Short mmCIF file of C-alpha atoms in Angstrom, two decimals:
data_model
loop_
_atom_site.label_atom_id
_atom_site.label_comp_id
_atom_site.label_asym_id
_atom_site.label_seq_id
_atom_site.Cartn_x
_atom_site.Cartn_y
_atom_site.Cartn_z
CA UNK H 1 -28.69 31.06 211.58
CA UNK H 2 -26.51 33.97 210.79
CA UNK H 3 -29.16 35.78 208.72
CA UNK H 4 -30.75 37.64 211.59
CA UNK H 5 -28.96 40.93 210.99
CA UNK H 6 -30.36 44.40 211.18
CA UNK H 7 -28.75 47.66 210.25
CA UNK H 8 -27.52 49.81 213.10
CA UNK H 9 -29.73 52.54 211.87
CA UNK H 10 -32.89 50.56 212.53
CA UNK H 11 -31.73 49.70 216.04
CA UNK H 12 -30.87 53.34 216.66
CA UNK H 13 -34.26 54.46 215.42
CA UNK H 14 -36.05 51.90 217.54
CA UNK H 15 -34.05 52.94 220.64
CA UNK H 16 -35.36 56.49 220.09
CA UNK H 17 -38.95 55.17 220.19
CA UNK H 18 -39.66 54.62 216.52
CA UNK H 19 -42.29 51.87 216.48
CA UNK H 20 -41.90 51.11 212.74
CA UNK H 21 -38.22 50.37 213.32
CA UNK H 22 -39.11 48.27 216.36
CA UNK H 23 -41.61 46.30 214.26
CA UNK H 24 -38.73 45.39 211.96
CA UNK H 25 -36.77 44.10 214.89
CA UNK H 26 -39.82 42.18 216.04
CA UNK H 27 -40.39 40.57 212.68
CA UNK H 28 -36.67 39.65 212.37
CA UNK H 29 -36.32 38.01 215.78
CA UNK H 30 -39.84 36.80 216.59
CA UNK H 31 -39.34 33.25 215.42
CA UNK H 32 -35.98 33.01 217.08
CA UNK H 33 -37.16 34.25 220.47
CA UNK H 34 -40.24 32.03 220.26
CA UNK H 35 -38.12 28.95 219.59
CA UNK H 36 -35.65 29.81 222.31
CA UNK H 37 -38.33 30.36 224.92
CA UNK H 38 -40.31 27.28 223.90
CA UNK H 39 -37.25 25.10 224.25
CA UNK H 40 -36.28 26.47 227.68
CA UNK H 41 -39.69 26.45 229.26
CA UNK H 42 -40.77 23.35 227.28
CA UNK H 43 -44.34 24.67 227.13
CA UNK H 44 -45.73 25.79 223.77
CA UNK H 45 -48.58 27.83 225.19
CA UNK H 46 -46.48 29.77 227.65
CA UNK H 47 -43.72 30.37 225.03
CA UNK H 48 -45.95 32.90 223.25
CA UNK H 49 -46.39 34.83 226.48
CA UNK H 50 -42.69 34.77 227.23
CA UNK H 51 -42.00 36.02 223.72
CA UNK H 52 -44.23 39.02 224.26
CA UNK H 53 -42.60 39.68 227.63
CA UNK H 54 -39.14 39.46 226.05
CA UNK H 55 -40.05 41.97 223.30
CA UNK H 56 -41.52 44.34 225.84
CA UNK H 57 -38.23 44.16 227.83
CA UNK H 58 -36.23 44.73 224.65
CA UNK H 59 -38.37 47.77 223.82
CA UNK H 60 -37.94 49.22 227.27
CA UNK H 61 -34.17 48.61 227.46
CA UNK H 62 -33.21 49.41 223.87
CA UNK H 63 -31.85 52.75 224.95
CA UNK H 64 -29.27 50.91 227.14
CA UNK H 65 -28.08 48.70 224.22
CA UNK H 66 -24.38 49.24 223.44
CA UNK H 67 -23.30 48.80 219.86
CA UNK H 68 -20.12 46.97 220.81
CA UNK H 69 -22.25 43.88 221.57
CA UNK H 70 -23.83 41.83 218.82
CA UNK H 71 -27.58 42.56 218.73
CA UNK H 72 -28.60 38.90 218.47
CA UNK H 73 -26.46 38.01 221.50
CA UNK H 74 -28.01 40.88 223.45
CA UNK H 75 -31.53 39.69 222.58
CA UNK H 76 -30.68 36.11 223.31
CA UNK H 77 -29.44 37.12 226.72
CA UNK H 78 -32.75 38.89 227.57
CA UNK H 79 -34.74 35.97 226.20
CA UNK H 80 -32.73 33.37 228.16
CA UNK H 81 -32.96 35.29 231.38
CA UNK H 82 -36.68 35.89 230.99
CA UNK H 83 -37.36 32.26 230.19
CA UNK H 84 -35.17 31.02 233.04
CA UNK H 85 -36.75 33.30 235.63
CA UNK H 86 -40.22 32.39 234.42
CA UNK H 87 -39.45 28.74 234.67
CA UNK H 88 -38.08 28.99 238.14
CA UNK H 89 -41.35 30.49 239.37
CA UNK H 90 -43.28 27.79 237.52
CA UNK H 91 -40.95 25.02 238.85
CA UNK H 92 -41.79 25.85 242.44
CA UNK H 93 -45.50 25.62 241.71
CA UNK H 94 -45.07 22.39 239.80
CA UNK H 95 -42.94 20.87 242.54
CA UNK H 96 -45.67 21.49 245.09
CA UNK H 97 -48.30 20.02 242.76
CA UNK H 98 -46.13 17.02 241.98
CA UNK H 99 -45.40 16.45 245.67
CA UNK H 100 -49.09 16.46 246.47
CA UNK H 101 -49.83 14.14 243.55
CA UNK H 102 -47.17 11.66 244.58
CA UNK H 103 -48.44 11.73 248.15
CA UNK H 104 -52.06 11.18 247.11
CA UNK H 105 -51.53 8.86 244.16
CA UNK H 106 -48.29 6.93 244.64
CA UNK H 107 -49.45 3.97 242.53
CA UNK H 108 -50.20 6.17 239.49
CA UNK H 109 -46.91 8.08 239.40
CA UNK H 110 -46.24 7.45 235.71
CA UNK H 111 -49.87 7.73 234.58
CA UNK H 112 -49.47 11.29 233.40
CA UNK H 113 -46.47 10.43 231.20
CA UNK H 114 -48.23 7.54 229.50
CA UNK H 115 -51.31 9.61 228.81
CA UNK H 116 -49.39 12.59 227.43
CA UNK H 117 -48.85 12.27 223.73
CA UNK H 118 -45.76 14.42 223.59
CA UNK H 119 -43.02 13.83 221.14
CA UNK H 120 -39.63 12.43 222.18
CA UNK H 121 -37.65 15.66 222.41
CA UNK H 122 -40.25 17.38 224.50
CA UNK H 123 -40.38 14.42 226.90
CA UNK H 124 -36.64 14.36 227.18
CA UNK H 125 -36.44 18.12 227.65
CA UNK H 126 -38.99 17.88 230.44
CA UNK H 127 -36.44 15.89 232.43
CA UNK H 128 -33.52 18.20 231.81
CA UNK H 129 -32.61 21.23 233.93
CA UNK H 130 -33.47 24.55 232.30
CA UNK H 131 -29.87 25.51 231.81
CA UNK H 132 -29.19 22.32 229.84
CA UNK H 133 -32.17 23.02 227.61
CA UNK H 134 -30.95 26.54 226.78
CA UNK H 135 -27.43 25.18 226.10
CA UNK H 136 -28.69 22.51 223.79
CA UNK H 137 -30.88 24.97 221.90
CA UNK H 138 -28.05 27.53 221.52
CA UNK H 139 -25.50 24.92 220.40
CA UNK H 140 -27.48 22.24 218.51
CA UNK H 141 -30.17 24.40 216.90
CA UNK H 142 -28.60 27.75 216.62
CA UNK H 143 -25.12 26.34 216.24
CA UNK H 144 -23.65 29.27 218.13
CA UNK H 145 -19.93 29.13 219.02
CA UNK H 146 -18.89 28.60 222.62
CA UNK H 147 -17.81 32.20 223.23
CA UNK H 148 -21.21 33.58 222.17
CA UNK H 149 -23.03 31.03 224.34
CA UNK H 150 -20.84 32.07 227.28
CA UNK H 151 -21.80 35.74 226.72
CA UNK H 152 -25.51 34.87 226.52
CA UNK H 153 -25.42 32.71 229.65
CA UNK H 154 -22.94 35.01 231.43
CA UNK H 155 -20.45 32.25 232.26
CA UNK H 156 -16.96 31.23 231.14
CA UNK H 157 -16.19 29.23 228.04
CA UNK H 158 -14.83 26.20 230.00
CA UNK H 159 -17.98 26.28 232.03
CA UNK H 160 -20.05 26.18 228.85
CA UNK H 161 -18.00 23.25 227.57
CA UNK H 162 -18.51 21.25 230.79
CA UNK H 163 -22.23 22.04 231.04
CA UNK H 164 -22.81 21.28 227.38
CA UNK H 165 -21.03 17.94 227.73
CA UNK H 166 -23.29 17.07 230.69
CA UNK H 167 -26.36 18.31 228.91
CA UNK H 168 -25.63 16.15 225.84
CA UNK H 169 -24.89 13.12 228.03
CA UNK H 170 -28.06 13.63 229.98
CA UNK H 171 -30.01 14.03 226.74
CA UNK H 172 -28.66 10.77 225.40
CA UNK H 173 -29.26 8.92 228.66
CA UNK H 174 -32.87 10.10 228.83
CA UNK H 175 -33.38 9.18 225.17
CA UNK H 176 -32.04 5.71 225.70
CA UNK H 177 -34.19 5.28 228.79
CA UNK H 178 -37.34 6.33 226.94
CA UNK H 179 -36.42 4.18 223.95
CA UNK H 180 -35.76 1.18 226.19
CA UNK H 181 -39.07 1.69 228.04
CA UNK H 182 -40.91 2.00 224.73
CA UNK H 183 -39.52 -1.30 223.47
CA UNK H 184 -40.64 -3.26 226.56
CA UNK O 1 -21.88 -3.40 225.54
CA UNK O 2 -19.15 -2.25 223.19
CA UNK O 3 -15.97 -0.85 224.53
CA UNK O 4 -15.11 2.39 222.67
CA UNK O 5 -11.58 3.63 222.16
CA UNK O 6 -12.43 7.23 223.12
CA UNK O 7 -14.17 8.94 225.96
CA UNK O 8 -17.48 10.70 225.37
CA UNK O 9 -16.09 14.24 225.56
CA UNK O 10 -13.66 13.37 222.73
CA UNK O 11 -16.60 12.60 220.41
CA UNK O 12 -18.25 15.92 221.31
CA UNK O 13 -15.04 17.86 220.78
CA UNK O 14 -14.72 16.14 217.35
CA UNK O 15 -18.28 17.16 216.47
CA UNK O 16 -17.68 20.71 217.57
CA UNK O 17 -14.48 20.95 215.54
CA UNK O 18 -12.43 21.60 218.66
CA UNK O 19 -9.73 18.96 218.02
CA UNK O 20 -6.37 19.98 216.59
CA UNK O 21 -6.04 19.08 212.91
CA UNK O 22 -3.51 16.26 213.61
CA UNK O 23 -5.73 14.61 216.25
CA UNK O 24 -8.80 15.07 214.06
CA UNK O 25 -7.17 13.34 211.07
CA UNK O 26 -5.90 10.56 213.23
CA UNK O 27 -9.36 9.99 214.59
CA UNK O 28 -10.87 9.96 211.12
CA UNK O 29 -8.38 7.38 210.08
CA UNK O 30 -9.26 5.35 213.17
CA UNK O 31 -12.94 5.53 212.38
CA UNK O 32 -12.33 3.68 209.13
CA UNK O 33 -11.10 0.63 210.98
CA UNK O 34 -13.11 0.80 214.24
CA UNK O 35 -16.79 0.04 213.66
CA UNK O 36 -17.56 0.52 217.35
CA UNK O 37 -16.34 4.09 217.43
CA UNK O 38 -17.96 4.88 214.03
CA UNK O 39 -21.28 3.56 215.33
CA UNK O 40 -21.02 5.53 218.51
CA UNK O 41 -20.26 8.75 216.63
CA UNK O 42 -23.25 8.18 214.32
CA UNK O 43 -25.46 7.52 217.33
CA UNK O 44 -24.39 10.75 219.00
CA UNK O 45 -24.94 12.65 215.74
CA UNK O 46 -28.45 11.23 215.25
CA UNK O 47 -29.40 11.88 218.91
CA UNK O 48 -28.31 15.54 218.68
CA UNK O 49 -29.95 15.85 215.27
CA UNK O 50 -33.32 15.09 217.04
CA UNK O 51 -33.05 18.51 218.79
CA UNK O 52 -32.28 20.32 215.51
CA UNK O 53 -35.12 18.65 213.69
CA UNK O 54 -37.62 19.34 216.36
CA UNK O 55 -40.41 21.35 214.76
CA UNK O 56 -40.47 25.10 215.34
CA UNK O 57 -43.37 26.86 216.87
CA UNK O 58 -45.39 29.06 214.57
CA UNK O 59 -45.92 32.58 215.89
CA UNK O 60 -49.49 33.58 216.59
CA UNK O 61 -51.23 35.95 214.17
CA UNK O 62 -51.53 39.59 215.25
CA UNK O 63 -48.82 39.09 217.85
CA UNK O 64 -47.29 42.46 216.81
CA UNK O 65 -50.64 44.23 217.41
CA UNK O 66 -50.88 42.57 220.81
CA UNK O 67 -47.37 43.76 221.63
CA UNK O 68 -48.18 47.25 220.36
CA UNK O 69 -51.14 47.39 222.71
CA UNK O 70 -49.01 46.33 225.65
CA UNK O 71 -46.40 48.91 224.77
CA UNK O 72 -49.10 51.63 224.66
CA UNK O 73 -50.57 50.46 227.97
CA UNK O 74 -47.06 50.58 229.54
CA UNK O 75 -46.50 54.05 228.14
CA UNK O 76 -49.78 55.28 229.69
CA UNK O 77 -49.05 53.64 232.96
CA UNK O 78 -45.53 55.13 233.10
CA UNK O 79 -46.98 58.54 232.17
CA UNK O 80 -49.58 58.15 234.93
CA UNK O 81 -46.86 56.93 237.29
CA UNK O 82 -44.73 59.92 236.43
CA UNK O 83 -47.57 62.40 237.08
CA UNK O 84 -48.58 60.57 240.24
CA UNK O 85 -44.99 60.62 241.47
CA UNK O 86 -44.67 64.25 240.65
CA UNK O 87 -47.87 65.16 242.48
CA UNK O 88 -46.88 63.06 245.43
CA UNK O 89 -43.46 64.72 245.53
CA UNK O 90 -44.89 68.23 245.45
CA UNK O 91 -47.42 67.34 248.21
CA UNK O 92 -44.64 65.88 250.41
CA UNK O 93 -42.52 69.00 249.84
CA UNK O 94 -45.43 71.24 250.84
CA UNK O 95 -46.13 69.22 253.97
CA UNK O 96 -42.42 69.31 254.94
CA UNK O 97 -42.33 73.08 254.32
CA UNK O 98 -45.46 73.62 256.37
CA UNK O 99 -44.11 71.54 259.31
CA UNK O 100 -40.78 73.38 259.18
CA UNK O 101 -42.50 76.83 259.10
CA UNK O 102 -44.89 75.87 261.88
CA UNK O 103 -42.07 74.66 264.19
CA UNK O 104 -39.95 77.67 263.24
CA UNK O 105 -42.80 79.98 264.16
CA UNK O 106 -43.56 78.22 267.42
CA UNK O 107 -39.85 78.31 268.42
CA UNK O 108 -39.78 81.99 267.57
CA UNK O 109 -42.84 82.60 269.72
CA UNK O 110 -41.35 80.79 272.61
CA UNK O 111 -38.20 82.79 272.31
CA UNK O 112 -40.14 86.00 272.29
CA UNK O 113 -42.13 84.93 275.32
CA UNK O 114 -38.92 83.97 277.07
CA UNK O 115 -37.35 87.27 276.22
CA UNK O 116 -40.36 89.19 277.36
CA UNK O 117 -40.39 87.14 280.53
CA UNK O 118 -36.75 87.88 281.14
CA UNK O 119 -37.30 91.60 280.67
CA UNK O 120 -40.28 91.56 283.01
CA UNK O 121 -38.23 89.65 285.55
CA UNK O 122 -35.29 91.98 285.26
CA UNK O 123 -37.68 94.99 285.59
CA UNK O 124 -39.21 93.48 288.71
CA UNK O 125 -35.70 92.91 290.16
CA UNK O 126 -34.69 96.47 289.37
CA UNK O 127 -37.88 97.90 290.83
CA UNK O 128 -37.45 95.80 293.91
CA UNK O 129 -33.87 97.02 294.22
CA UNK O 130 -34.96 100.59 293.90
CA UNK O 131 -37.68 99.99 296.49
CA UNK O 132 -35.15 98.49 298.87
CA UNK O 133 -32.77 101.43 298.32
CA UNK O 134 -35.62 103.81 299.02
CA UNK O 135 -36.43 101.93 302.17
CA UNK O 136 -32.74 102.08 303.26
CA UNK O 137 -32.64 105.78 302.60
CA UNK O 138 -35.87 106.24 304.57
CA UNK O 139 -34.45 104.25 307.47
CA UNK O 140 -31.19 106.24 307.41
CA UNK O 141 -33.18 109.47 307.42
CA UNK O 142 -35.28 108.33 310.32
CA UNK O 143 -32.24 107.31 312.28
CA UNK O 144 -30.74 110.77 311.74
#
């Protein structure tokens, strides 16, 4: 997806508060930010809220954007950080709910999963850590090179390689597990 | 379970085009003869393709208008915050100034009182001294 490019002039205008220029930025990156956040938080409803939050953050911090960075990388970084921090808040709440559920209903532990009619990828993503989800999206969907991913996630290239390897392995394992269970 | 010739990370490196050309060509040659490795590579590819083929979310209608409203609200709130902070700052400054002036005045008053007290005291001492001198003179005169 290398088509998401905007002229520097538009970014400069938007950074000075021009809302028409900012609308162009919004229209260009809306789909991208929405997909990124939906993959990381794995919740289609909340992804729309995250997207709005991301663009609000972008609008507020556009003045601090430096031209030496690629604009898409800069936006991705804001989106990933927003989605990750949102998820961590939600994780805590979910953990508490899940703990209570498992305590009260130990015999129906897998009931929720069987009722949910989610597709395979969503079900697998549910079991992956948030950092693996973001890595898989950036690499497999966006096909970004390792150095860009390392900039977005603020870690080294070798670290990206290792984490991506683990993420792919985990994805495959979970997929095999779900497929095997479905065949039974 | 099939035993593959290569480790998992090798397949991923191959898919990411991270292998040196020589190694890549050798592996491609190997794939022609090794069905197990070829199958594994295809399986990895198809698994990862699942993520890529996962349907995209469609943005909600009027999401730009919603964002615009939020931006305007934020602008108003920051304006209000700025005014509120400014008013609060001025009020704090006035209070500080008042307290400083009040203390300065009270210290000044105390000094004045102390100075006055000192002068009164010294006047009393001097008067007393004069009185005692007069008495001495009177005594001396009476003795004579």
